[in-house]
Structures are given as structure tokens and as C-alpha cells.
Amino acid sequence: MKHCRYRIVSRIGAAAAALLAVAHGPLYAQSAAALGLADNYTARARGQDAIIWNPANLALPDGPGFTVTLLPFRAFAGTTPIGVLDLADAESGSLTDAQKRHWLDRIAATGMEYGMLGAEIAGVSVSWGRVGFMASSMASGALALGSDAAELLLYGPAGANGEPRDFDVEGSSFHAAVTSSVALSYARSIPLRIDAVPFPDQHASIGVTVRYITSHALFAAFGLGEAVSDTLHSDLSLPLIYSDAADGFDHGAGAAVDLGVAWLAGPLTVGIVLRDALNTFEWDLASMRYRSAAGLLADEEEDPRSGPFSSAPPAVRAMARRRLARLAYPPVLALGGSVDLPDLTLTLDLRHRFGEGLDLEPATHAGIGAEYRRLAYLPLRAGLAVVSGGYRAAAGIGVERGPVAFSIAAARIRGELGSYTCLTASLTVRGPRANP
């Protein structure tokens, strides 16, 4: 059966293109001010940023009366040992046999090809007093490929030497997904006062964000364990589950709820958030298809084993259900604090995600950030965090004139999927403070 080539890079590129055309998905981190502080922003977020970080902050009296942020975006990319630019050669179909063998040697030397790339964008992001609304989309991909899995992708079942053999692909996987979300947030003040704190002016609030998430595309491959793959045709030891544009752009959906509490006392702000306290997102496997991922980066035009997901071998269907159930939105608990000093704001964040998910953020995060305002209209930001498998270091700058604030930031992140660079920019229009 004739089948178009499903190259990894072209599919992830198509996902990003679709995102930019319709603009993880998860409403997490479009804010350039947040990235400049290394995403230590739970207590600092105000206005529309509170929708993402802590909805309870919308009711704090030091926030703006309204905010409108215009198309904030965040992009990130990084793969190793084969870089992103090198992978572009695979999409163009220009790889020579010598290049393929060189790639395999590099992957074998390091043990694994790791990486991720993607983009987030919010088409609409507004807040008015204690209410916020956001529509956002995300395209993202991640990969962890051993040398045998890479050989299958580059050469197909025959391998580099043209002789079929047993490939050890257990632990190898990659996925790319495009998701969109709409979110509505609301906050209200609550009576809470701590007499032991030496600040008479205290305010507390609770907030909730309700999101609806839809998935537009998915491409996910995973290596089957030896005990499972022995019962299958060798071509299916690395099966690919994917959506087809011909079947539409609705391949999963669900609702989610974030809950937050905030407390403001003089220069101090403290916040606690449980993101995805409830999340019903599920993939629509009935709309998916399957095939072997072997030969995705080769010149093969035919795939003898493919079809609707319902016709996949039972072992593939069972494994796919287990693995795709992890590509969802597990709960994330966050604790944040900030203190305002003369010309300086310090922030602190602690976060933990309870399980795997589509969100490519590290599972754990502990960090600090600083915003320096020697010139009130020119905030300078920097932050550092210890995250699962590494660190996050970031810096950014803003320009604020009247109601308009423009910010840019960059971060270098090293985690369990290797190192990557993240860039973001945002332009926000703000109204007078809710309580001047």
C-alpha cells in the first residue's frame, strides 16, 4: 500500500506550522517576564499572567485594572548529539550513507539521542479585574533514541548492513503533538489575617482557572520490550501511532481545573497553586492510525504494515494505550514567594509534577529570580533554578512606557532530555491599578 513518508522532522515542522496558522495546549509560560526570572513567577504574576501562574493573584489589590497581551510566544529547541540543524538534512532527504553511519557512531558513543523542540503562542490573552481569559496553542516534540532505534529510522528493518537482525529499541521513543486550550479564570478575596506578621495591610484571595483542551495532531513512537516484540513482526518493534490530517484535526479533548491561593502582606506575596487538580483529557485513539516507524528517515515509499489503530496487533494497541495515557496533564504543585525591596524584587519558586505528561517542563523545579529597576521604565531580570537532571539559567529585559510594556528573555535549560535554548517575547497593554 502506498504511503507518504512520515519523516520525524517534517512532521514536527508541520505541527509547528499548524500552530502558527491557527494560534502544550498547556497554558504555561508565554510570559517573557516569567522566563527572564527563570520561571520563578508563581507569586509575582499579575494581570493576564495570573491565568497561567496563579489565578488567585487576579484579586490582589496591587495588580492592574486590565491587561491585554498581544500574541506572546515562546520557542525552544535543542537536540544532542545530532543537532537540530543536522536533523534538517534528514527532512530534505539529502542524507548520504556516510552521514547516516556517522550519526549512528555519534549516538552509540553517547548512548542516546535526546532533545526537544516546539513553540507556544497565545492568540488572545486578557484580564479585567478579577477575571481572565486566554486562548493558547502549543506544538512540541521530544525524542530519546538509542542507536538501534536510530538505525531502524535511518535504514529500515534491513539495518545499515542490509541484513535484518534483532534491534534493541526498548526505552526509545519520540512524540510530536499540537494542542490548543481556552481558559477562563476568576478570583475573589477571602478574610485571612495573620497577626504575627508585622504588616497591617494584608490581603488574601482564592482563584480558579477552568480550561478546555483539544488535540489537533499526534505522532508518537515507542520501542516495545523484548518480550512483546518477540511476538510481532520485526517491522513493528518500533510502532508509530499518528493522526492523519485527512481525518480532521480533533484527536483528543478534555477539561482541566487549576486552583490557587494567594496572600499579600506589605512587600511580601506568597502563593500556592495546584495545576491540573482535575484533568479529563484523553486521546481519541479511534481517530488514529498505526504503522512501523522503521525507515522513516530512509527513502522507502511503501509500508506493508499500516492501517487504522483498531486493526493494530493487540500488543501494539495495549502498549499504545499505556504510553499515550502518560502524554496527558498530571497535577503540578507549586509554591511561590516574592518580596519587593527598593529597586529590586526577589522571587522564589518550588514546583513538582506528579507523573509524566505532554508538558515538557522538568518534573521538579527549585529556583530564585531577581528584577532590578534602577530605572523604573527599564526592568532587568535574571534567574536560576535547579531542575530535574540539570539547571535553568535565564535573563531578560523590559521597556515600559505608560500603559505599554515590552519584554524579551532567553534561557538555557539542561534537563533529562538534554540541553536546549528557549526564547520569548511579549507586548502588554495595562490599565490603571485595580486599587490605586
GROMACS .gro file of C-alpha atoms in nm:
model
  436
    1MET     CA    1   0.000   0.000   0.000
    2LYS     CA    2   0.138   0.336  -0.100
    3HIS     CA    3   0.204   0.561   0.195
    4CYS     CA    4   0.358   0.906   0.222
    5ARG     CA    5   0.689   0.937   0.402
    6TYR     CA    6   0.648   1.016   0.768
    7ARG     CA    7   0.980   1.179   0.844
    8ILE     CA    8   1.020   1.289   1.205
    9VAL     CA    9   1.150   1.638   1.138
   10SER     CA   10   0.897   1.722   0.868
   11ARG     CA   11   0.610   1.611   1.092
   12ILE     CA   12   0.731   1.818   1.386
   13GLY     CA   13   0.780   2.109   1.146
   14ALA     CA   14   0.427   2.061   1.016
   15ALA     CA   15   0.297   2.064   1.371
   16ALA     CA   16   0.471   2.394   1.440
   17ALA     CA   17   0.338   2.539   1.114
   18ALA     CA   18  -0.014   2.436   1.207
   19LEU     CA   19   0.027   2.604   1.544
   20LEU     CA   20   0.130   2.934   1.391
   21ALA     CA   21  -0.152   2.912   1.140
   22VAL     CA   22  -0.434   2.858   1.392
   23ALA     CA   23  -0.299   3.024   1.702
   24HIS     CA   24   0.136   2.205   2.509
   25GLY     CA   25  -0.210   2.304   2.487
   26PRO     CA   26  -0.093   2.375   2.837
   27LEU     CA   27  -0.121   2.743   2.922
   28TYR     CA   28   0.213   2.761   3.093
   29ALA     CA   29   0.478   3.007   3.002
   30GLN     CA   30   0.431   3.261   2.726
   31SER     CA   31   0.531   3.547   2.960
   32ALA     CA   32   0.870   3.698   2.879
   33ALA     CA   33   0.889   3.846   3.228
   34ALA     CA   34   0.844   3.496   3.371
   35LEU     CA   35   1.116   3.343   3.155
   36GLY     CA   36   1.354   3.629   3.242
   37LEU     CA   37   1.317   3.520   3.606
   38ALA     CA   38   1.382   3.155   3.508
   39ASP     CA   39   1.008   3.085   3.552
   40ASN     CA   40   1.016   3.169   3.922
   41TYR     CA   41   0.692   3.359   3.884
   42THR     CA   42   0.411   3.199   4.087
   43ALA     CA   43   0.387   3.487   4.338
   44ARG     CA   44   0.495   3.767   4.102
   45ALA     CA   45   0.240   3.713   3.821
   46ARG     CA   46  -0.027   3.981   3.784
   47GLY     CA   47  -0.293   4.057   3.523
   48GLN     CA   48  -0.322   3.802   3.242
   49ASP     CA   49  -0.003   3.626   3.360
   50ALA     CA   50  -0.200   3.514   3.667
   51ILE     CA   51  -0.419   3.295   3.445
   52ILE     CA   52  -0.114   3.076   3.384
   53TRP     CA   53   0.070   3.102   3.713
   54ASN     CA   54  -0.183   3.157   3.992
   55PRO     CA   55  -0.543   3.265   3.927
   56ALA     CA   56  -0.575   3.386   4.287
   57ASN     CA   57  -0.337   3.673   4.205
   58LEU     CA   58  -0.612   3.834   3.994
   59ALA     CA   59  -0.783   3.951   4.315
   60LEU     CA   60  -0.473   4.106   4.477
   61PRO     CA   61  -0.501   4.486   4.504
   62ASP     CA   62  -0.156   4.562   4.357
   63GLY     CA   63  -0.250   4.424   4.014
   64PRO     CA   64  -0.351   4.626   3.705
   65GLY     CA   65  -0.716   4.701   3.633
   66PHE     CA   66  -0.693   4.527   3.297
   67THR     CA   67  -0.429   4.379   3.068
   68VAL     CA   68  -0.419   4.278   2.703
   69THR     CA   69  -0.116   4.085   2.578
   70LEU     CA   70  -0.062   4.068   2.204
   71LEU     CA   71   0.046   3.730   2.063
   72PRO     CA   72   0.302   3.633   2.327
   73PHE     CA   73   0.512   3.341   2.211
   74ARG     CA   74   0.779   3.107   2.337
   75ALA     CA   75   1.002   2.886   2.122
   76PHE     CA   76   1.254   2.624   2.234
   77ALA     CA   77   1.484   2.380   2.055
   78GLY     CA   78   1.779   2.157   2.127
   79THR     CA   79   1.891   1.803   2.039
   80THR     CA   80   2.214   1.616   2.111
   81PRO     CA   81   2.446   1.468   1.990
   82ILE     CA   82   2.281   1.525   1.649
   83GLY     CA   83   2.181   1.892   1.643
   84VAL     CA   84   1.857   2.046   1.519
   85LEU     CA   85   2.023   2.188   1.207
   86ASP     CA   86   2.174   1.847   1.130
   87LEU     CA   87   1.830   1.688   1.154
   88ALA     CA   88   1.707   1.927   0.887
   89ASP     CA   89   1.918   1.729   0.638
   90ALA     CA   90   1.705   1.424   0.714
   91GLU     CA   91   1.385   1.613   0.629
   92SER     CA   92   1.531   1.729   0.297
   93GLY     CA   93   1.616   1.371   0.200
   94SER     CA   94   1.979   1.461   0.133
   95LEU     CA   95   2.146   1.229   0.383
   96THR     CA   96   2.422   1.013   0.239
   97ASP     CA   97   2.508   0.670   0.371
   98ALA     CA   98   2.830   0.813   0.515
   99GLN     CA   99   2.631   1.076   0.708
  100LYS     CA  100   2.392   0.814   0.844
  101ARG     CA  101   2.677   0.596   0.966
  102HIS     CA  102   2.847   0.898   1.123
  103TRP     CA  103   2.524   0.980   1.308
  104LEU     CA  104   2.497   0.624   1.435
  105ASP     CA  105   2.857   0.633   1.558
  106ARG     CA  106   2.790   0.958   1.748
  107ILE     CA  107   2.470   0.825   1.905
  108ALA     CA  108   2.639   0.498   2.001
  109ALA     CA  109   2.924   0.692   2.163
  110THR     CA  110   2.687   0.892   2.385
  111GLY     CA  111   2.431   0.614   2.435
  112MET     CA  112   2.121   0.809   2.331
  113GLU     CA  113   1.993   1.089   2.106
  114TYR     CA  114   1.798   1.331   2.328
  115GLY     CA  115   1.614   1.652   2.256
  116MET     CA  116   1.302   1.861   2.227
  117LEU     CA  117   1.166   2.146   2.018
  118GLY     CA  118   0.844   2.339   1.994
  119ALA     CA  119   0.656   2.667   2.029
  120GLU     CA  120   0.375   2.816   2.235
  121ILE     CA  121   0.157   3.112   2.140
  122ALA     CA  122  -0.148   3.280   2.290
  123GLY     CA  123  -0.384   3.428   2.033
  124VAL     CA  124  -0.596   3.608   2.296
  125SER     CA  125  -0.479   3.688   2.649
  126VAL     CA  126  -0.672   3.940   2.859
  127SER     CA  127  -0.765   4.017   3.219
  128TRP     CA  128  -1.020   4.256   3.363
  129GLY     CA  129  -1.015   4.294   3.736
  130ARG     CA  130  -1.068   3.951   3.890
  131VAL     CA  131  -1.146   3.777   3.557
  132GLY     CA  132  -0.904   3.647   3.294
  133PHE     CA  133  -0.939   3.476   2.957
  134MET     CA  134  -0.682   3.313   2.731
  135ALA     CA  135  -0.679   3.111   2.410
  136SER     CA  136  -0.347   2.936   2.351
  137SER     CA  137  -0.183   2.670   2.135
  138MET     CA  138   0.130   2.461   2.157
  139ALA     CA  139   0.331   2.246   1.918
  140SER     CA  140   0.606   2.040   2.076
  141GLY     CA  141   0.817   1.732   2.027
  142ALA     CA  142   1.061   1.526   2.231
  143LEU     CA  143   1.283   1.229   2.148
  144ALA     CA  144   1.503   0.978   2.325
  145LEU     CA  145   1.651   0.731   2.075
  146GLY     CA  146   1.911   0.462   2.128
  147SER     CA  147   2.149   0.366   1.847
  148ASP     CA  148   1.940   0.064   1.740
  149ALA     CA  149   1.622   0.274   1.720
  150ALA     CA  150   1.810   0.538   1.519
  151GLU     CA  151   1.937   0.266   1.282
  152LEU     CA  152   1.579   0.147   1.226
  153LEU     CA  153   1.466   0.501   1.146
  154LEU     CA  154   1.756   0.568   0.911
  155TYR     CA  155   1.773   0.236   0.726
  156GLY     CA  156   1.452   0.042   0.787
  157PRO     CA  157   1.421  -0.322   0.902
  158ALA     CA  158   1.724  -0.433   0.697
  159GLY     CA  159   1.955  -0.211   0.903
  160ALA     CA  160   2.278  -0.044   0.797
  161ASN     CA  161   2.428  -0.367   0.663
  162GLY     CA  162   2.121  -0.478   0.467
  163GLU     CA  163   2.070  -0.783   0.688
  164PRO     CA  164   1.767  -0.796   0.923
  165ARG     CA  165   1.854  -0.855   1.287
  166ASP     CA  166   1.712  -0.810   1.635
  167PHE     CA  167   1.708  -0.441   1.729
  168ASP     CA  168   1.712  -0.334   2.094
  169VAL     CA  169   1.464  -0.044   2.094
  170GLU     CA  170   1.331  -0.074   2.449
  171GLY     CA  171   1.340   0.268   2.615
  172SER     CA  172   1.345   0.459   2.284
  173SER     CA  173   1.061   0.691   2.192
  174PHE     CA  174   0.964   1.018   2.029
  175HIS     CA  175   0.649   1.222   2.005
  176ALA     CA  176   0.518   1.543   1.848
  177ALA     CA  177   0.181   1.697   1.928
  178VAL     CA  178  -0.027   2.006   1.855
  179THR     CA  179  -0.282   2.109   2.118
  180SER     CA  180  -0.495   2.417   2.190
  181SER     CA  181  -0.666   2.546   2.504
  182VAL     CA  182  -0.915   2.808   2.609
  183ALA     CA  183  -0.909   2.917   2.973
  184LEU     CA  184  -1.129   3.127   3.198
  185SER     CA  185  -1.005   3.243   3.540
  186TYR     CA  186  -1.180   3.401   3.835
  187ALA     CA  187  -1.056   3.514   4.178
  188ARG     CA  188  -1.209   3.663   4.490
  189SER     CA  189  -1.083   3.799   4.819
  190ILE     CA  190  -1.116   3.598   5.140
  191PRO     CA  191  -1.088   3.711   5.504
  192LEU     CA  192  -0.746   3.600   5.622
  193ARG     CA  193  -0.516   3.785   5.855
  194ILE     CA  194  -0.202   3.664   6.031
  195ASP     CA  195  -0.147   3.882   6.340
  196ALA     CA  196   0.210   3.756   6.388
  197VAL     CA  197   0.315   3.924   6.061
  198PRO     CA  198   0.434   4.284   6.118
  199PHE     CA  199   0.239   4.425   5.821
  200PRO     CA  200  -0.108   4.561   5.894
  201ASP     CA  201  -0.209   4.583   5.529
  202GLN     CA  202  -0.288   4.219   5.440
  203HIS     CA  203  -0.496   4.068   5.162
  204ALA     CA  204  -0.577   3.706   5.073
  205SER     CA  205  -0.757   3.553   4.778
  206ILE     CA  206  -0.852   3.227   4.612
  207GLY     CA  207  -0.879   3.162   4.241
  208VAL     CA  208  -0.969   2.901   3.983
  209THR     CA  209  -0.885   2.851   3.616
  210VAL     CA  210  -1.103   2.625   3.403
  211ARG     CA  211  -0.954   2.507   3.074
  212TYR     CA  212  -1.076   2.310   2.776
  213ILE     CA  213  -0.804   2.133   2.579
  214THR     CA  214  -0.822   1.989   2.227
  215SER     CA  215  -0.557   1.797   2.034
  216HIS     CA  216  -0.508   1.865   1.663
  217ALA     CA  217  -0.225   1.625   1.579
  218LEU     CA  218  -0.014   1.350   1.732
  219PHE     CA  219   0.287   1.146   1.614
  220ALA     CA  220   0.422   0.908   1.878
  221ALA     CA  221   0.657   0.609   1.851
  222PHE     CA  222   0.786   0.389   2.128
  223GLY     CA  223   1.010   0.085   2.148
  224LEU     CA  224   0.841  -0.234   2.258
  225GLY     CA  225   1.005  -0.451   2.520
  226GLU     CA  226   1.181  -0.769   2.409
  227ALA     CA  227   0.908  -0.995   2.549
  228VAL     CA  228   0.645  -0.807   2.350
  229SER     CA  229   0.835  -0.753   2.026
  230ASP     CA  230   0.920  -1.123   2.001
  231THR     CA  231   0.551  -1.192   1.935
  232LEU     CA  232   0.533  -0.939   1.649
  233HIS     CA  233   0.675  -0.895   1.303
  234SER     CA  234   1.017  -0.733   1.346
  235ASP     CA  235   0.897  -0.427   1.150
  236LEU     CA  236   0.669  -0.338   1.443
  237SER     CA  237   0.925  -0.337   1.723
  238LEU     CA  238   0.911   0.045   1.695
  239PRO     CA  239   0.544   0.121   1.615
  240LEU     CA  240   0.422   0.471   1.525
  241ILE     CA  241   0.077   0.595   1.632
  242TYR     CA  242  -0.024   0.904   1.436
  243SER     CA  243  -0.314   1.124   1.332
  244ASP     CA  244  -0.389   1.191   0.967
  245ALA     CA  245  -0.498   1.537   0.851
  246ALA     CA  246  -0.748   1.364   0.622
  247ASP     CA  247  -0.931   1.251   0.938
  248GLY     CA  248  -0.967   1.607   1.068
  249PHE     CA  249  -0.797   1.797   1.349
  250ASP     CA  250  -0.982   1.669   1.655
  251HIS     CA  251  -0.791   1.378   1.808
  252GLY     CA  252  -0.847   1.424   2.179
  253ALA     CA  253  -1.012   1.658   2.428
  254GLY     CA  254  -1.079   1.719   2.794
  255ALA     CA  255  -1.135   1.976   3.068
  256ALA     CA  256  -0.896   2.085   3.342
  257VAL     CA  257  -0.911   2.286   3.665
  258ASP     CA  258  -0.631   2.482   3.836
  259LEU     CA  259  -0.673   2.601   4.197
  260GLY     CA  260  -0.476   2.877   4.367
  261VAL     CA  261  -0.440   3.070   4.694
  262ALA     CA  262  -0.253   3.400   4.735
  263TRP     CA  263  -0.160   3.618   5.032
  264LEU     CA  264  -0.019   3.972   5.017
  265ALA     CA  265   0.127   4.146   5.324
  266GLY     CA  266   0.319   4.467   5.267
  267PRO     CA  267   0.613   4.379   5.041
  268LEU     CA  268   0.555   4.002   5.069
  269THR     CA  269   0.348   3.782   4.837
  270VAL     CA  270   0.301   3.408   4.883
  271GLY     CA  271   0.108   3.174   4.656
  272ILE     CA  272   0.019   2.806   4.638
  273VAL     CA  273  -0.119   2.651   4.318
  274LEU     CA  274  -0.235   2.306   4.219
  275ARG     CA  275  -0.236   2.297   3.840
  276ASP     CA  276  -0.443   2.028   3.676
  277ALA     CA  277  -0.606   1.942   4.006
  278LEU     CA  278  -0.864   1.783   3.779
  279ASN     CA  279  -0.794   1.691   3.418
  280THR     CA  280  -1.009   1.470   3.195
  281PHE     CA  281  -0.801   1.495   2.875
  282GLU     CA  282  -0.790   1.174   2.669
  283TRP     CA  283  -0.660   1.089   2.322
  284ASP     CA  284  -0.918   0.970   2.070
  285LEU     CA  285  -0.744   0.651   1.963
  286ALA     CA  286  -1.030   0.562   1.730
  287SER     CA  287  -0.919   0.852   1.507
  288MET     CA  288  -0.554   0.738   1.498
  289ARG     CA  289  -0.360   0.519   1.258
  290TYR     CA  290  -0.054   0.300   1.307
  291ARG     CA  291   0.249   0.187   1.109
  292SER     CA  292   0.608   0.090   1.172
  293ALA     CA  293   0.848   0.374   1.241
  294ALA     CA  294   1.124   0.172   1.071
  295GLY     CA  295   1.253   0.355   0.765
  296LEU     CA  296   1.101   0.696   0.846
  297LEU     CA  297   1.426   0.865   0.750
  298ALA     CA  298   1.501   0.626   0.464
  299ASP     CA  299   1.382   0.650   0.104
  300GLU     CA  300   1.111   0.388   0.134
  301GLU     CA  301   0.774   0.476  -0.020
  302GLU     CA  302   0.575   0.171   0.094
  303ASP     CA  303   0.482   0.046   0.435
  304PRO     CA  304   0.346  -0.309   0.438
  305ARG     CA  305   0.213  -0.286   0.793
  306SER     CA  306  -0.021   0.008   0.848
  307GLY     CA  307  -0.386   0.091   0.893
  308PRO     CA  308  -0.643   0.218   1.146
  309PHE     CA  309  -0.539   0.189   1.508
  310SER     CA  310  -0.820  -0.058   1.569
  311SER     CA  311  -0.651  -0.304   1.330
  312ALA     CA  312  -0.309  -0.289   1.501
  313PRO     CA  313  -0.182  -0.606   1.672
  314PRO     CA  314  -0.315  -0.640   2.029
  315ALA     CA  315   0.032  -0.593   2.180
  316VAL     CA  316   0.074  -0.262   1.995
  317ARG     CA  317  -0.271  -0.139   2.098
  318ALA     CA  318  -0.215  -0.231   2.463
  319MET     CA  319   0.126  -0.063   2.476
  320ALA     CA  320  -0.005   0.246   2.293
  321ARG     CA  321  -0.288   0.291   2.540
  322ARG     CA  322  -0.047   0.276   2.833
  323ARG     CA  323   0.207   0.510   2.678
  324LEU     CA  324  -0.040   0.764   2.541
  325ALA     CA  325  -0.214   0.778   2.877
  326ARG     CA  326   0.111   0.930   3.006
  327LEU     CA  327   0.104   1.202   2.735
  328ALA     CA  328  -0.157   1.399   2.925
  329TYR     CA  329  -0.159   1.652   3.209
  330PRO     CA  330  -0.070   1.519   3.556
  331PRO     CA  331  -0.108   1.751   3.860
  332VAL     CA  332   0.162   2.009   3.934
  333LEU     CA  333   0.201   2.158   4.282
  334ALA     CA  334   0.370   2.498   4.302
  335LEU     CA  335   0.472   2.718   4.594
  336GLY     CA  336   0.596   3.070   4.524
  337GLY     CA  337   0.706   3.376   4.714
  338SER     CA  338   0.824   3.729   4.630
  339VAL     CA  339   0.947   4.032   4.823
  340ASP     CA  340   0.962   4.392   4.698
  341LEU     CA  341   1.268   4.590   4.807
  342PRO     CA  342   1.381   4.936   4.692
  343ASP     CA  343   1.455   4.900   4.317
  344LEU     CA  344   1.460   4.519   4.350
  345THR     CA  345   1.212   4.231   4.357
  346LEU     CA  346   1.321   3.881   4.458
  347THR     CA  347   1.119   3.570   4.374
  348LEU     CA  348   1.130   3.206   4.481
  349ASP     CA  349   0.953   2.903   4.329
  350LEU     CA  350   0.926   2.534   4.420
  351ARG     CA  351   0.735   2.301   4.186
  352HIS     CA  352   0.679   1.930   4.137
  353ARG     CA  353   0.490   1.742   3.866
  354PHE     CA  354   0.330   1.413   3.973
  355GLY     CA  355   0.396   1.196   3.667
  356GLU     CA  356   0.487   1.221   3.300
  357GLY     CA  357   0.297   1.447   3.062
  358LEU     CA  358   0.279   1.649   2.742
  359ASP     CA  359   0.418   1.946   2.932
  360LEU     CA  360   0.792   1.932   2.860
  361GLU     CA  361   0.879   2.130   3.173
  362PRO     CA  362   1.112   1.948   3.417
  363ALA     CA  363   0.939   1.734   3.679
  364THR     CA  364   1.093   1.930   3.967
  365HIS     CA  365   1.198   2.294   3.991
  366ALA     CA  366   1.356   2.499   4.270
  367GLY     CA  367   1.476   2.846   4.182
  368ILE     CA  368   1.518   3.216   4.252
  369GLY     CA  369   1.478   3.525   4.037
  370ALA     CA  370   1.555   3.896   4.061
  371GLU     CA  371   1.410   4.202   3.886
  372TYR     CA  372   1.616   4.521   3.915
  373ARG     CA  373   1.451   4.859   3.847
  374ARG     CA  374   1.713   5.126   3.897
  375LEU     CA  375   1.536   5.289   3.604
  376ALA     CA  376   1.162   5.234   3.655
  377TYR     CA  377   1.096   5.201   3.282
  378LEU     CA  378   1.379   4.950   3.218
  379PRO     CA  379   1.341   4.634   3.432
  380LEU     CA  380   1.637   4.397   3.418
  381ARG     CA  381   1.565   4.033   3.502
  382ALA     CA  382   1.770   3.722   3.580
  383GLY     CA  383   1.701   3.387   3.737
  384LEU     CA  384   1.846   3.047   3.815
  385ALA     CA  385   1.679   2.717   3.902
  386VAL     CA  386   1.779   2.362   3.980
  387VAL     CA  387   1.556   2.128   3.778
  388SER     CA  388   1.532   1.755   3.719
  389GLY     CA  389   1.855   1.647   3.555
  390GLY     CA  390   2.018   1.989   3.543
  391TYR     CA  391   1.950   2.363   3.563
  392ARG     CA  392   1.770   2.660   3.411
  393ALA     CA  393   1.953   2.992   3.370
  394ALA     CA  394   1.774   3.294   3.224
  395ALA     CA  395   1.794   3.667   3.166
  396GLY     CA  396   1.563   3.928   3.019
  397ILE     CA  397   1.487   4.296   2.979
  398GLY     CA  398   1.175   4.506   2.950
  399VAL     CA  399   1.081   4.851   2.827
  400GLU     CA  400   0.778   5.014   2.989
  401ARG     CA  401   0.632   5.345   2.879
  402GLY     CA  402   0.295   5.445   3.014
  403PRO     CA  403   0.048   5.159   2.972
  404VAL     CA  404   0.269   4.963   2.729
  405ALA     CA  405   0.525   4.704   2.838
  406PHE     CA  406   0.750   4.508   2.601
  407SER     CA  407   0.970   4.226   2.729
  408ILE     CA  408   1.214   3.975   2.582
  409ALA     CA  409   1.401   3.692   2.752
  410ALA     CA  410   1.620   3.393   2.684
  411ALA     CA  411   1.704   3.083   2.886
  412ARG     CA  412   1.942   2.792   2.864
  413ILE     CA  413   1.796   2.475   3.009
  414ARG     CA  414   1.964   2.145   3.079
  415GLY     CA  415   1.740   1.860   3.187
  416GLU     CA  416   1.659   1.495   3.147
  417LEU     CA  417   1.616   1.538   2.769
  418GLY     CA  418   1.945   1.720   2.716
  419SER     CA  419   2.013   2.091   2.669
  420TYR     CA  420   1.804   2.339   2.478
  421THR     CA  421   1.757   2.714   2.433
  422CYS     CA  422   1.430   2.898   2.493
  423LEU     CA  423   1.336   3.244   2.359
  424THR     CA  424   1.025   3.452   2.421
  425ALA     CA  425   0.879   3.799   2.368
  426SER     CA  426   0.556   3.968   2.475
  427LEU     CA  427   0.383   4.306   2.439
  428THR     CA  428   0.126   4.402   2.704
  429VAL     CA  429  -0.111   4.697   2.741
  430ARG     CA  430  -0.216   4.761   3.102
  431GLY     CA  431  -0.486   4.972   3.263
  432PRO     CA  432  -0.473   5.158   3.596
  433ARG     CA  433  -0.421   4.957   3.911
  434ALA     CA  434  -0.730   4.788   4.045
  435ASN     CA  435  -0.686   4.976   4.372
  436PRO     CA  436  -0.454   5.275   4.322
   0.00000   0.00000   0.00000
